[in-house]
Structures are given as structure tokens and as C-alpha cells.
JSON list of C-alpha atoms and ligand atoms in Angstrom, two decimals:
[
{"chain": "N", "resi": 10, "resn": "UNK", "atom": "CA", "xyz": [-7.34, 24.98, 21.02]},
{"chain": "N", "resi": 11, "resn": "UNK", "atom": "CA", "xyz": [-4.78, 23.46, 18.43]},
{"chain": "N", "resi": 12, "resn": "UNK", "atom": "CA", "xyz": [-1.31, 21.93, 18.21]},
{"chain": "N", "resi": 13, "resn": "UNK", "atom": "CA", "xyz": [1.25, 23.55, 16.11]},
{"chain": "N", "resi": 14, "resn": "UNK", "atom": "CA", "xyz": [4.87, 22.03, 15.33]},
{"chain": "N", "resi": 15, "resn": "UNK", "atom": "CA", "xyz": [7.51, 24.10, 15.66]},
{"chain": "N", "resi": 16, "resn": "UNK", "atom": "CA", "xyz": [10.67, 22.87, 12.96]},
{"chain": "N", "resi": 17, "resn": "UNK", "atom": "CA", "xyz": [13.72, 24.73, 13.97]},
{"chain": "N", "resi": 18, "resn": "UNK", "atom": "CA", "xyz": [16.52, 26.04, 11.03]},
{"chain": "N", "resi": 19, "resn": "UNK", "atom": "CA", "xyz": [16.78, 22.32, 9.63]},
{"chain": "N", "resi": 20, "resn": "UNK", "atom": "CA", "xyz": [18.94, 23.96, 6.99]},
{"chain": "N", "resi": 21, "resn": "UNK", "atom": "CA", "xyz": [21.73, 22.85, 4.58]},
{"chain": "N", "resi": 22, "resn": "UNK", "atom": "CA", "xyz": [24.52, 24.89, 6.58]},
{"chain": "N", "resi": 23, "resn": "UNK", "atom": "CA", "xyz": [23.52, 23.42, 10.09]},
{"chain": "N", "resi": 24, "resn": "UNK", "atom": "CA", "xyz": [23.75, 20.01, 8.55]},
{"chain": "N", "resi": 25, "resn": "UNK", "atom": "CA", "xyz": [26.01, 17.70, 7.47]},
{"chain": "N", "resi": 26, "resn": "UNK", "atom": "CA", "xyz": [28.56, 19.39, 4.60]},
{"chain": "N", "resi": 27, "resn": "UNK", "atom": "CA", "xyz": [27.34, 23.01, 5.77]},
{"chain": "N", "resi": 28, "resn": "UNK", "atom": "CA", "xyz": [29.69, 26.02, 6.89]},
{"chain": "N", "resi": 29, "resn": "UNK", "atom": "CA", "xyz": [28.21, 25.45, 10.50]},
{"chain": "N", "resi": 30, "resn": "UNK", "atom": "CA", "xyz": [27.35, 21.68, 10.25]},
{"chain": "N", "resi": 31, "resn": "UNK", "atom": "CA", "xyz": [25.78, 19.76, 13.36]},
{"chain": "N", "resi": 32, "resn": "UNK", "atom": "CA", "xyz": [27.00, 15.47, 13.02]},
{"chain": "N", "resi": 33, "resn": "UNK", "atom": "CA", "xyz": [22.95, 13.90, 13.09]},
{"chain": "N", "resi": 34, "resn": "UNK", "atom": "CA", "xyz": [21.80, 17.29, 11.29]},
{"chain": "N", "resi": 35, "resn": "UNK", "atom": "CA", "xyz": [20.64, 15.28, 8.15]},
{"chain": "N", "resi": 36, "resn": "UNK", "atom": "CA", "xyz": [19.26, 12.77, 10.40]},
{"chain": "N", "resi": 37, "resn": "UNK", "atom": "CA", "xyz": [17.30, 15.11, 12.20]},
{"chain": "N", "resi": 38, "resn": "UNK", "atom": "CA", "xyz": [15.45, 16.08, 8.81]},
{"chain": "N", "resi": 39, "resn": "UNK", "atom": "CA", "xyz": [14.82, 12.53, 7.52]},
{"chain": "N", "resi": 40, "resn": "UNK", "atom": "CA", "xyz": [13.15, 11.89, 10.61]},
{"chain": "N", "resi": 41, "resn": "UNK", "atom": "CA", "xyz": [11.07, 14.91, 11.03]},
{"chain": "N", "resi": 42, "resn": "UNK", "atom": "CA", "xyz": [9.68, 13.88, 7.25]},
{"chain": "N", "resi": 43, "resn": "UNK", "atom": "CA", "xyz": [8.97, 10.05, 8.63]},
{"chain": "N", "resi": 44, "resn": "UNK", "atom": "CA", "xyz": [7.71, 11.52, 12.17]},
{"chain": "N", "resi": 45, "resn": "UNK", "atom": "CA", "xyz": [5.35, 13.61, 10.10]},
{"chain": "N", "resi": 46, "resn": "UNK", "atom": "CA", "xyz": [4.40, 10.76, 7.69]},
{"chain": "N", "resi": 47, "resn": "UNK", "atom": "CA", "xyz": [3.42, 8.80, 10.78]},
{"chain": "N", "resi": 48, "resn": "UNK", "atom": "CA", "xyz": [1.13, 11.84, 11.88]},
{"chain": "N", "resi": 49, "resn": "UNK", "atom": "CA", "xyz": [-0.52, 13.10, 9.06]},
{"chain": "N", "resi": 50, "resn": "UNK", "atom": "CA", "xyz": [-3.13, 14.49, 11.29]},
{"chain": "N", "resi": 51, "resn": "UNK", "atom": "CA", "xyz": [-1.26, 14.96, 14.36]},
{"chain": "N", "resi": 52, "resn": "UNK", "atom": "CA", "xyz": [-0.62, 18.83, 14.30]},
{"chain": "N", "resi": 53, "resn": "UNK", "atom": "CA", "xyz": [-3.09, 22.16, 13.40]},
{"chain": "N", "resi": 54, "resn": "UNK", "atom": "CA", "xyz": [-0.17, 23.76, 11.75]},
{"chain": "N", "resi": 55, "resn": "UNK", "atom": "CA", "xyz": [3.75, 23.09, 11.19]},
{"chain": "N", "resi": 56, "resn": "UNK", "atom": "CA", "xyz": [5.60, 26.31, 11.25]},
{"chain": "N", "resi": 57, "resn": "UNK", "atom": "CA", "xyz": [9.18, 26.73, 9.79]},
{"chain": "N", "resi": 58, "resn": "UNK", "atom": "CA", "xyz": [12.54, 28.57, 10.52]},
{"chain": "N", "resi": 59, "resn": "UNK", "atom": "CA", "xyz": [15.29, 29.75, 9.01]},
{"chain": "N", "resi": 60, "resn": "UNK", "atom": "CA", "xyz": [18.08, 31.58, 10.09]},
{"chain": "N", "resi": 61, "resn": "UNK", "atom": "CA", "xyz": [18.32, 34.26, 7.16]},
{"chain": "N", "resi": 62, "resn": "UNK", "atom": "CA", "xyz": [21.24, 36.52, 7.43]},
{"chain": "N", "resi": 63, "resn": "UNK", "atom": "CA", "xyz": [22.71, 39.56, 5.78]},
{"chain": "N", "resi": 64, "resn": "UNK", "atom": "CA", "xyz": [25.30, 39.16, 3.15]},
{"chain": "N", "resi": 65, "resn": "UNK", "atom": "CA", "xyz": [27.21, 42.35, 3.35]},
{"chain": "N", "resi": 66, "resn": "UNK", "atom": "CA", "xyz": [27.45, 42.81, 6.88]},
{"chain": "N", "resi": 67, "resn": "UNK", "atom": "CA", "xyz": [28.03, 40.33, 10.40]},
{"chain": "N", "resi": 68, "resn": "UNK", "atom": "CA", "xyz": [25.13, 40.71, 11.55]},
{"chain": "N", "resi": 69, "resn": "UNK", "atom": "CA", "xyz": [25.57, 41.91, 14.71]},
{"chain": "N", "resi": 70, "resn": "UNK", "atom": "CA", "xyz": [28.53, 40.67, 15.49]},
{"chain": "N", "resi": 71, "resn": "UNK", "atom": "CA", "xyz": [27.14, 37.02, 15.09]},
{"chain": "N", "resi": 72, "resn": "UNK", "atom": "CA", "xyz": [29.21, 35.91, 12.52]},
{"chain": "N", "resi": 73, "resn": "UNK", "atom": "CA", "xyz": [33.05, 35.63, 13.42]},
{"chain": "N", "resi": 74, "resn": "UNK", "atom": "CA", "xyz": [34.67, 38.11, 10.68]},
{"chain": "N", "resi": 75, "resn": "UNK", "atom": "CA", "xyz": [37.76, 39.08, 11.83]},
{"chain": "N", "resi": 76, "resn": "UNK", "atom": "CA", "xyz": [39.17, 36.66, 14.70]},
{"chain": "N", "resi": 77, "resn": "UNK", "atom": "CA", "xyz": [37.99, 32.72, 15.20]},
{"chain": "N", "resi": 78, "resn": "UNK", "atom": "CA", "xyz": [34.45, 32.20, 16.14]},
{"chain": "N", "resi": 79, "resn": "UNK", "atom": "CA", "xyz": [33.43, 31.06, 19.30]},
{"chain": "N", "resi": 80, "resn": "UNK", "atom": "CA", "xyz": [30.71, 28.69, 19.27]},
{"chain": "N", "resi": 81, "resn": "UNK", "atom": "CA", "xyz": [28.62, 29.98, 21.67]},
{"chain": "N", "resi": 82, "resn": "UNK", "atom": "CA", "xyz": [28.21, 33.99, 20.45]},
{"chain": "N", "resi": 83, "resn": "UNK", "atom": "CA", "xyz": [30.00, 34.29, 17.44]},
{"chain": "N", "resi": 84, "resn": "UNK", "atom": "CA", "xyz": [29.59, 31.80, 14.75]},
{"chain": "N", "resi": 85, "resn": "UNK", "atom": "CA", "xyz": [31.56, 31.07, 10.74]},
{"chain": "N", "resi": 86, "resn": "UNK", "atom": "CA", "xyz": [29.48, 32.83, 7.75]},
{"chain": "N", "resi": 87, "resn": "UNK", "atom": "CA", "xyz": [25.99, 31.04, 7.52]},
{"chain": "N", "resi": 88, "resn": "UNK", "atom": "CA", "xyz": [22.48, 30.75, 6.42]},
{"chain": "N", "resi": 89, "resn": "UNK", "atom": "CA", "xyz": [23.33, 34.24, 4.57]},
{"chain": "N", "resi": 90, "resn": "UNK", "atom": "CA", "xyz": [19.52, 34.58, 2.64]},
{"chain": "N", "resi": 91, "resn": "UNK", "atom": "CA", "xyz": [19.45, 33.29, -0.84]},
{"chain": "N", "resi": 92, "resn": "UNK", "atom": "CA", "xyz": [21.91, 30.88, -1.05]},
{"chain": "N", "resi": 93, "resn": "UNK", "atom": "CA", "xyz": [21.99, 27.44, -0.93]},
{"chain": "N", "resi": 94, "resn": "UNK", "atom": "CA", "xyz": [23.25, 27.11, 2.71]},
{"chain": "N", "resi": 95, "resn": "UNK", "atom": "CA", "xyz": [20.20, 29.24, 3.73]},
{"chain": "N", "resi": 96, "resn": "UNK", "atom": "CA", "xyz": [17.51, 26.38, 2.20]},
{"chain": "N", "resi": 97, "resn": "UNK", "atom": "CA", "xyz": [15.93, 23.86, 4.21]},
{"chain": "N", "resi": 98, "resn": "UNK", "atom": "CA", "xyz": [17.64, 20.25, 3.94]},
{"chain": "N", "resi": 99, "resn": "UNK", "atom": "CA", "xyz": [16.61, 18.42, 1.34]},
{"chain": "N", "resi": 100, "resn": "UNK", "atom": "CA", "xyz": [15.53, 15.76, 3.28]},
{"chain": "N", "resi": 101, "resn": "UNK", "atom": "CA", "xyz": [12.81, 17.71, 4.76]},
{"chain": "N", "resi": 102, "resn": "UNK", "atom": "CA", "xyz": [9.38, 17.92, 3.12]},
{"chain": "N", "resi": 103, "resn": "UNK", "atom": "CA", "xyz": [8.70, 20.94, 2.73]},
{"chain": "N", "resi": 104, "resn": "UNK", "atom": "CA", "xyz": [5.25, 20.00, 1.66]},
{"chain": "N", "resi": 105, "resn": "UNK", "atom": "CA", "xyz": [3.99, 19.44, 5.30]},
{"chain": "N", "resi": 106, "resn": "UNK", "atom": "CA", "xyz": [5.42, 23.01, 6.42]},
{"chain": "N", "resi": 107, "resn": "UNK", "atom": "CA", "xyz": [2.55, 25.27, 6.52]},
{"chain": "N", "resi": 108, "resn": "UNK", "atom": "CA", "xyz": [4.16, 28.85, 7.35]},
{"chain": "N", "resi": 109, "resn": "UNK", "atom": "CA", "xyz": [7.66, 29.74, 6.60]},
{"chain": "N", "resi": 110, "resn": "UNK", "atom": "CA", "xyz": [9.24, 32.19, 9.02]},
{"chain": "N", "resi": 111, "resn": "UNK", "atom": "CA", "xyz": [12.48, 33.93, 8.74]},
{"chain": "N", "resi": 112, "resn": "UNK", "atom": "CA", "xyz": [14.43, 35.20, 11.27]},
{"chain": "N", "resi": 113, "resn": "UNK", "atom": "CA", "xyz": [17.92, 36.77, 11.95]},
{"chain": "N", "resi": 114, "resn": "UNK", "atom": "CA", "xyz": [18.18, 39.66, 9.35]},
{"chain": "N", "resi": 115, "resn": "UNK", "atom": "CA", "xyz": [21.09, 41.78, 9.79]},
{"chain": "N", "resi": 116, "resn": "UNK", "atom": "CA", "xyz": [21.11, 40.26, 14.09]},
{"chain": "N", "resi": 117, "resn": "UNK", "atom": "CA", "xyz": [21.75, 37.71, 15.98]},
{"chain": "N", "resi": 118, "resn": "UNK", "atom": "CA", "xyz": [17.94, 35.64, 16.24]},
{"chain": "N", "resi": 119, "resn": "UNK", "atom": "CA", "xyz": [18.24, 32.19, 17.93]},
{"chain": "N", "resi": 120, "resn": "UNK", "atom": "CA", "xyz": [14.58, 31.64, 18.60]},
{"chain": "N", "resi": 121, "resn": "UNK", "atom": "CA", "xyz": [11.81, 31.43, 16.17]},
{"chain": "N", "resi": 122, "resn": "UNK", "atom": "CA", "xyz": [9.82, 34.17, 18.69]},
{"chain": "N", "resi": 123, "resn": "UNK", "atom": "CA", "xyz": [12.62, 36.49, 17.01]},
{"chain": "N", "resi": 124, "resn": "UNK", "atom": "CA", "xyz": [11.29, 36.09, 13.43]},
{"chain": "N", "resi": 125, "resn": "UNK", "atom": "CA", "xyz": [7.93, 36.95, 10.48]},
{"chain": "N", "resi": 126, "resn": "UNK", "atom": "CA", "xyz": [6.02, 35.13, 8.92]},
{"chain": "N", "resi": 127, "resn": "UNK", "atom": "CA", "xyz": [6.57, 36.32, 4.80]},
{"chain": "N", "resi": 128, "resn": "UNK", "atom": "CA", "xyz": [2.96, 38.14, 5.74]},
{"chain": "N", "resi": 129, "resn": "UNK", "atom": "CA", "xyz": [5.02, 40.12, 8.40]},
{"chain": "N", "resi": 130, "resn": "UNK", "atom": "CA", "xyz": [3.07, 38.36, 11.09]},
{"chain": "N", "resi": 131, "resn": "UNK", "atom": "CA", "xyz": [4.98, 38.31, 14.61]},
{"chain": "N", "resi": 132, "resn": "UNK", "atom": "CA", "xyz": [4.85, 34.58, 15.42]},
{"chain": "N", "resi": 133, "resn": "UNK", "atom": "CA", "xyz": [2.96, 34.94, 19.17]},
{"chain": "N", "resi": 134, "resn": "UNK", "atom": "CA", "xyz": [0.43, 36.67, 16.57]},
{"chain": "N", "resi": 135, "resn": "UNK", "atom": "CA", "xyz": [0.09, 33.99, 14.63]},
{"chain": "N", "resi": 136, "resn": "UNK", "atom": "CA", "xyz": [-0.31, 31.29, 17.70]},
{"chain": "N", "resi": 137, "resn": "UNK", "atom": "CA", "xyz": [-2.85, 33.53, 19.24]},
{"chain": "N", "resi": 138, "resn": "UNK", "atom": "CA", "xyz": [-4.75, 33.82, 15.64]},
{"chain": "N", "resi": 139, "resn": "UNK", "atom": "CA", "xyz": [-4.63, 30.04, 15.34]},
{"chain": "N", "resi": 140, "resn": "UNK", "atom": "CA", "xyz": [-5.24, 29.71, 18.84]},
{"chain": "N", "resi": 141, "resn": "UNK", "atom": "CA", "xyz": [-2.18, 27.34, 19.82]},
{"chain": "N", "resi": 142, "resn": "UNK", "atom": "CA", "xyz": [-2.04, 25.97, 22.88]},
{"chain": "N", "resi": 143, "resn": "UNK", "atom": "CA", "xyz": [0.33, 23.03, 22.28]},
{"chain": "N", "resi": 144, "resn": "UNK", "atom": "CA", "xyz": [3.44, 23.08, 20.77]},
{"chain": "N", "resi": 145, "resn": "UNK", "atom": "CA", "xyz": [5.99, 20.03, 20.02]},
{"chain": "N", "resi": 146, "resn": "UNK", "atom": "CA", "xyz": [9.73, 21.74, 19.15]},
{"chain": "N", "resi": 147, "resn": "UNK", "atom": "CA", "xyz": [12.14, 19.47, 16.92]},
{"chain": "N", "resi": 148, "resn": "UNK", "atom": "CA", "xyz": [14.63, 20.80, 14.90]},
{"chain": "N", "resi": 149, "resn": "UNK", "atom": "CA", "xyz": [18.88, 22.23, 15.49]},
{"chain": "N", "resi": 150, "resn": "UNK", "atom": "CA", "xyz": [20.38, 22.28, 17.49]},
{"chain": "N", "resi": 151, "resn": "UNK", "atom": "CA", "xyz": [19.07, 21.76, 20.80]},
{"chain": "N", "resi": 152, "resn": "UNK", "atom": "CA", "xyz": [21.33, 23.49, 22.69]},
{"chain": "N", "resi": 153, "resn": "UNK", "atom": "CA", "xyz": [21.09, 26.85, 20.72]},
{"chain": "N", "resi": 154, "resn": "UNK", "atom": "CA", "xyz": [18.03, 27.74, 18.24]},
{"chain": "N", "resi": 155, "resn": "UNK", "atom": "CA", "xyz": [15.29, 25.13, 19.52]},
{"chain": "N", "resi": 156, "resn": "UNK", "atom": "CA", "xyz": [16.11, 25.34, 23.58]},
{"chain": "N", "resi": 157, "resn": "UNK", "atom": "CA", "xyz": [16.03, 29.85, 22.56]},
{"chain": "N", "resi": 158, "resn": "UNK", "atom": "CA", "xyz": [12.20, 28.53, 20.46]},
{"chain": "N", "resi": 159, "resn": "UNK", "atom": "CA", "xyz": [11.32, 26.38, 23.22]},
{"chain": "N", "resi": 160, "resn": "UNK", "atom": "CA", "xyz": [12.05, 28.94, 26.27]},
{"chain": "N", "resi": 161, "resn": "UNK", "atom": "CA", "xyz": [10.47, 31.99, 24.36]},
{"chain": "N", "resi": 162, "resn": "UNK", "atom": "CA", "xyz": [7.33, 29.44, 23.92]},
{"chain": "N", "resi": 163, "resn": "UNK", "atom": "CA", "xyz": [6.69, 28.08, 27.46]},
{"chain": "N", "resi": 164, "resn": "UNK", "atom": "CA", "xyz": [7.50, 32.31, 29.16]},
{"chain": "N", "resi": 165, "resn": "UNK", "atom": "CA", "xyz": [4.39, 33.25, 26.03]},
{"chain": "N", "resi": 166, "resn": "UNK", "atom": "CA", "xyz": [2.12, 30.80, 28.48]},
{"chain": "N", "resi": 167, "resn": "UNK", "atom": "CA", "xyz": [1.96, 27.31, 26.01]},
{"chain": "N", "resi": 168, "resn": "UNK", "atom": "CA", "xyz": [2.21, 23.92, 26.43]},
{"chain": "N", "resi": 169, "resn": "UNK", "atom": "CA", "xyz": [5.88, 22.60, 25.19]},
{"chain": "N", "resi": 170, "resn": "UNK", "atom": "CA", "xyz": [7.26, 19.60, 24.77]},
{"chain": "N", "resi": 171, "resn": "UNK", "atom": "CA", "xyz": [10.87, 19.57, 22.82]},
{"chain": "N", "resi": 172, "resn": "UNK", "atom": "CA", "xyz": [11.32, 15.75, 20.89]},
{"chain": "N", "resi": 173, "resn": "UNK", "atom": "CA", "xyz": [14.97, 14.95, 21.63]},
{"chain": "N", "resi": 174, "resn": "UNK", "atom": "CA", "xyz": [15.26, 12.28, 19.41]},
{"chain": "N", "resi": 175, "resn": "UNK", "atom": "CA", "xyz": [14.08, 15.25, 16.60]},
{"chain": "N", "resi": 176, "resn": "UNK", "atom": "CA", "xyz": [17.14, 17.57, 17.06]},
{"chain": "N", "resi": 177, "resn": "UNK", "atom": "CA", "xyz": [20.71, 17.44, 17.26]},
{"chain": "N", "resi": 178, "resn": "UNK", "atom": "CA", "xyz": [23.15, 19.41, 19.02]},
{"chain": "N", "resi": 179, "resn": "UNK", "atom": "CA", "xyz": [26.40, 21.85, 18.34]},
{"chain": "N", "resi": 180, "resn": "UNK", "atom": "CA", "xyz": [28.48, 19.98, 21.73]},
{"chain": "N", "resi": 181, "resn": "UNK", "atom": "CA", "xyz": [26.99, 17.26, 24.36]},
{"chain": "N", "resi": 182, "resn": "UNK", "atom": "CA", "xyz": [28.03, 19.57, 27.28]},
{"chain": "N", "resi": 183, "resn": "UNK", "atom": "CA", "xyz": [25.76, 22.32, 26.08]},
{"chain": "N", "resi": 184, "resn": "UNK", "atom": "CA", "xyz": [22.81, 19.66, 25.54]},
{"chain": "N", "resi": 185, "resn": "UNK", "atom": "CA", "xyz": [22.99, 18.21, 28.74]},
{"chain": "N", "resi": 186, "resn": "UNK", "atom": "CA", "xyz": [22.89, 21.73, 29.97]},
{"chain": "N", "resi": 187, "resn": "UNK", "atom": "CA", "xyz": [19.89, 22.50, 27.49]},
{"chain": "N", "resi": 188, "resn": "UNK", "atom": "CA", "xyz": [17.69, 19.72, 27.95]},
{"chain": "N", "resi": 189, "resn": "UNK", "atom": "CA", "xyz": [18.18, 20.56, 31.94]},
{"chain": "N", "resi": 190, "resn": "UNK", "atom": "CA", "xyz": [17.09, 24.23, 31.97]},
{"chain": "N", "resi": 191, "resn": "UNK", "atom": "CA", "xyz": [14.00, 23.33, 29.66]},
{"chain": "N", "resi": 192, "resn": "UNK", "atom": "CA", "xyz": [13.18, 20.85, 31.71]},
{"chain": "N", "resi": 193, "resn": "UNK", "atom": "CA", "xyz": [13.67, 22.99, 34.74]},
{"chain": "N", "resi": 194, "resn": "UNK", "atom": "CA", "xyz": [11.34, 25.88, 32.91]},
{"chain": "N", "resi": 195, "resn": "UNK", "atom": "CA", "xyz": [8.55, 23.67, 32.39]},
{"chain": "N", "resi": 196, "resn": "UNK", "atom": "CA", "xyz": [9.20, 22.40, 28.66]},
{"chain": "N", "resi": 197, "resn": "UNK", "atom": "CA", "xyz": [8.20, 18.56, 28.68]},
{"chain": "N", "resi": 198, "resn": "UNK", "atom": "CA", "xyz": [11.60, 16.65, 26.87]},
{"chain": "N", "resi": 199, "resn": "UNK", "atom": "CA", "xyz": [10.86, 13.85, 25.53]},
{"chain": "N", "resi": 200, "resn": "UNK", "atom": "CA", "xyz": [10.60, 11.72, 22.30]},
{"chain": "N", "resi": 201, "resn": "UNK", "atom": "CA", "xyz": [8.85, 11.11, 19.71]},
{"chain": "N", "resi": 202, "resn": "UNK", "atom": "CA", "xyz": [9.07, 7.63, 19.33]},
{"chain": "N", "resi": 203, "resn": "UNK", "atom": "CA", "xyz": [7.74, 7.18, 23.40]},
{"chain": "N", "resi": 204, "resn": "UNK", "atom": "CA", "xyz": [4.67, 9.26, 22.66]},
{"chain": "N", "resi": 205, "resn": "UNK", "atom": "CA", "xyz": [1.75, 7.13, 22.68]},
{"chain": "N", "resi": 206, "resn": "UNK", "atom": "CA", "xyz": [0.74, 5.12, 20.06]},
{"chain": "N", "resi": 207, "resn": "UNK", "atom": "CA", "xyz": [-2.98, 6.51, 20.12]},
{"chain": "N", "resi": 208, "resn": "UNK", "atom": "CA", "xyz": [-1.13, 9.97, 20.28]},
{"chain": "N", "resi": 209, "resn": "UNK", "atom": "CA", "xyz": [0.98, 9.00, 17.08]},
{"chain": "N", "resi": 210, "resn": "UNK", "atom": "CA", "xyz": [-1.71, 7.60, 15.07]},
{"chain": "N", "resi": 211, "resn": "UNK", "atom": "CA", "xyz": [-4.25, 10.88, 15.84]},
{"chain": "C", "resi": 28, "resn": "ZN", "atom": "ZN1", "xyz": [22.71, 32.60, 12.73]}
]
């Protein structure tokens, strides 16, 4: 059995500043650095996304080429691979993250379930390799990429908790909504900074 933390597309373009920038976004990485400071032993393994989209095409239809984008199913340019907006914030360490995966190549991918490892490992692979039982699910936003992670995680039989105070949202109505459903499928919302203290300090 082990514990793995899921960090969700805390990228420069879904932050502050970014072509598709969530208000708290910057926050939301600062915090998930100090959250893992305070739990330097408190996960097996802390897996990464990024959203990682073509350059020379929409992707799908996800980005919002030739009429206004939507904010639900079609989105502005973002997260396009190689560029800056694609990198994780800066306020994230990176040195905690243990396998990057990469997801949305040329489609629409809002959950990490959707993305590889850079072995080309699937990730329900990888959690049944590691043998992951527990999963805690921070990250942005909410209401989009980590309620998709979260979902995809509880229906592949873990145990998921989502750490509100660790993610931000695109609108309120939409993470009211969000935080609802998961909490209707089974996903324990909470956050981190109610989690017991002999929890926090394990
Ligand atoms: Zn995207």
C-alpha cells in the first residue's frame, strides 16, 4: 500500500500573468511547496501534470481559434509544449515531484488518467506498479483538470481526497458544482491544513 500526490497543471499559463490565468493560481503553488515542506515524508510518490499541447494545430478543437472561447470546452492558446507558459510555476519545487506526466497532445486531456509518464507509462500503470492506494489531489483548477484527475481516480477503485485549500478555480459557480459531484462520487474534500497534526507530521 502507498500514498501518492497527485499535483495538477500548476503551470505558468493557468496562473497569475498566463494566457489562461486562474486569480490564487500562484498561491496554489507556494503552498503546495510549504504543504510539502511540512510533509517531507508524508507521500510514496508525488506525480506531476502538465497540459502539453500542439503548436500548429487546436488540438481538438480545445483551443478557441477562430470565434471567442468558451470557458467550459474551448479555451485561448495555452500550455502549447516548450514554451514558457507550458512550465510548471516557479513557485513550485520541482525537486519534490517524482514523475512528470504530460498530457493533452494534439486533444483535449483534462485529467491526469489522460496522460504518460516520459517512460510512456499509462498512469493507472504506474499506481498499480507502485501499488497506490491513497491519493491526495491539489493542484488547478478545481473545477476542470483536478475534479476530471480526481473522478478518473476514485471510478480506477482508490482512496481520494482533493485539498481545497491546494487548488484554485476558473469561476465559483463551477467549484461549488465541482466540489459537490466529488463529494457525491466518493472523493473525500477537504484541507490540508485540517488534516491531523500526527497525519501532517508522518
Ligand atoms: Zn488544455
Amino acid at each position: 500500500m502507498a500514498k501518492a500526490l497527485f499535483i495538477i497543471d500548476v503551470q505558468n499559463d493557468f496562473t497569475e500573468g498566463g494566457a489562461l490565468g486562474v486569480a490564487g493560481g500562484a498561491a496554489v503553488a507556494l503552498g503546495i511547496s510549504q504543504y510539502l515542506a511540512r510533509n517531507p515524508e508524508g507521500y510514496d510518490v508525488v506525480i506531476a501534470s502538465r497540459d502539453w499541447h500542439d503548436a500548429d494545430n487546436d488540438n481538438g478543437g480545445h483551443f478557441a481559434t477562430n470565434e471567442a472561447p468558451d470557458f467550459a470546452t474551448t479555451w485561448p492558446v495555452h500550455c502549447v509544449a516548450g514554451t514558457p507558459g507550458a512550465e510548471y510555476h516557479s513557485a513550485l519545487d520541482t525537486n519534490r515531484i517524482d514523475v512528470h506526466v504530460k498530457k493533452g497532445q494534439g486533444k483535449p486531456a483534462y485529467s491526469i488518467y489522460q496522460g504518460t509518464t516520459d517512460d510512456g507509462e499509462t498512469v493507472p500503470q504506474l499506481l498499480d506498479r507502485l501499488d497506490v492506494t491513497d491519493i491526495d489531489v491539489v493542484g488547478i483548477a478545481t473545477d476542470y483538470c483536478v475534479r476530471a484527475s480526481a473522478l478518473d481516480a476514485v471510478s480506477d477503485q482508490r482512496q481520494v481526497r482533493v485539498l481545497t485549500d491546494l487548488t484554485a478555480a476558473v469561476a465559483e459557480a463551477s467549484r461549488v458544482a465541482a466540489v459537490a459531484e466529488l463529494a457525491e462520487a466518493g472523493v473525500d474534500v477537504q484541507e490540508s491544513v485540517s488534516l491531523p497534526q500526527t497525519e501532517a507530521d508522518a
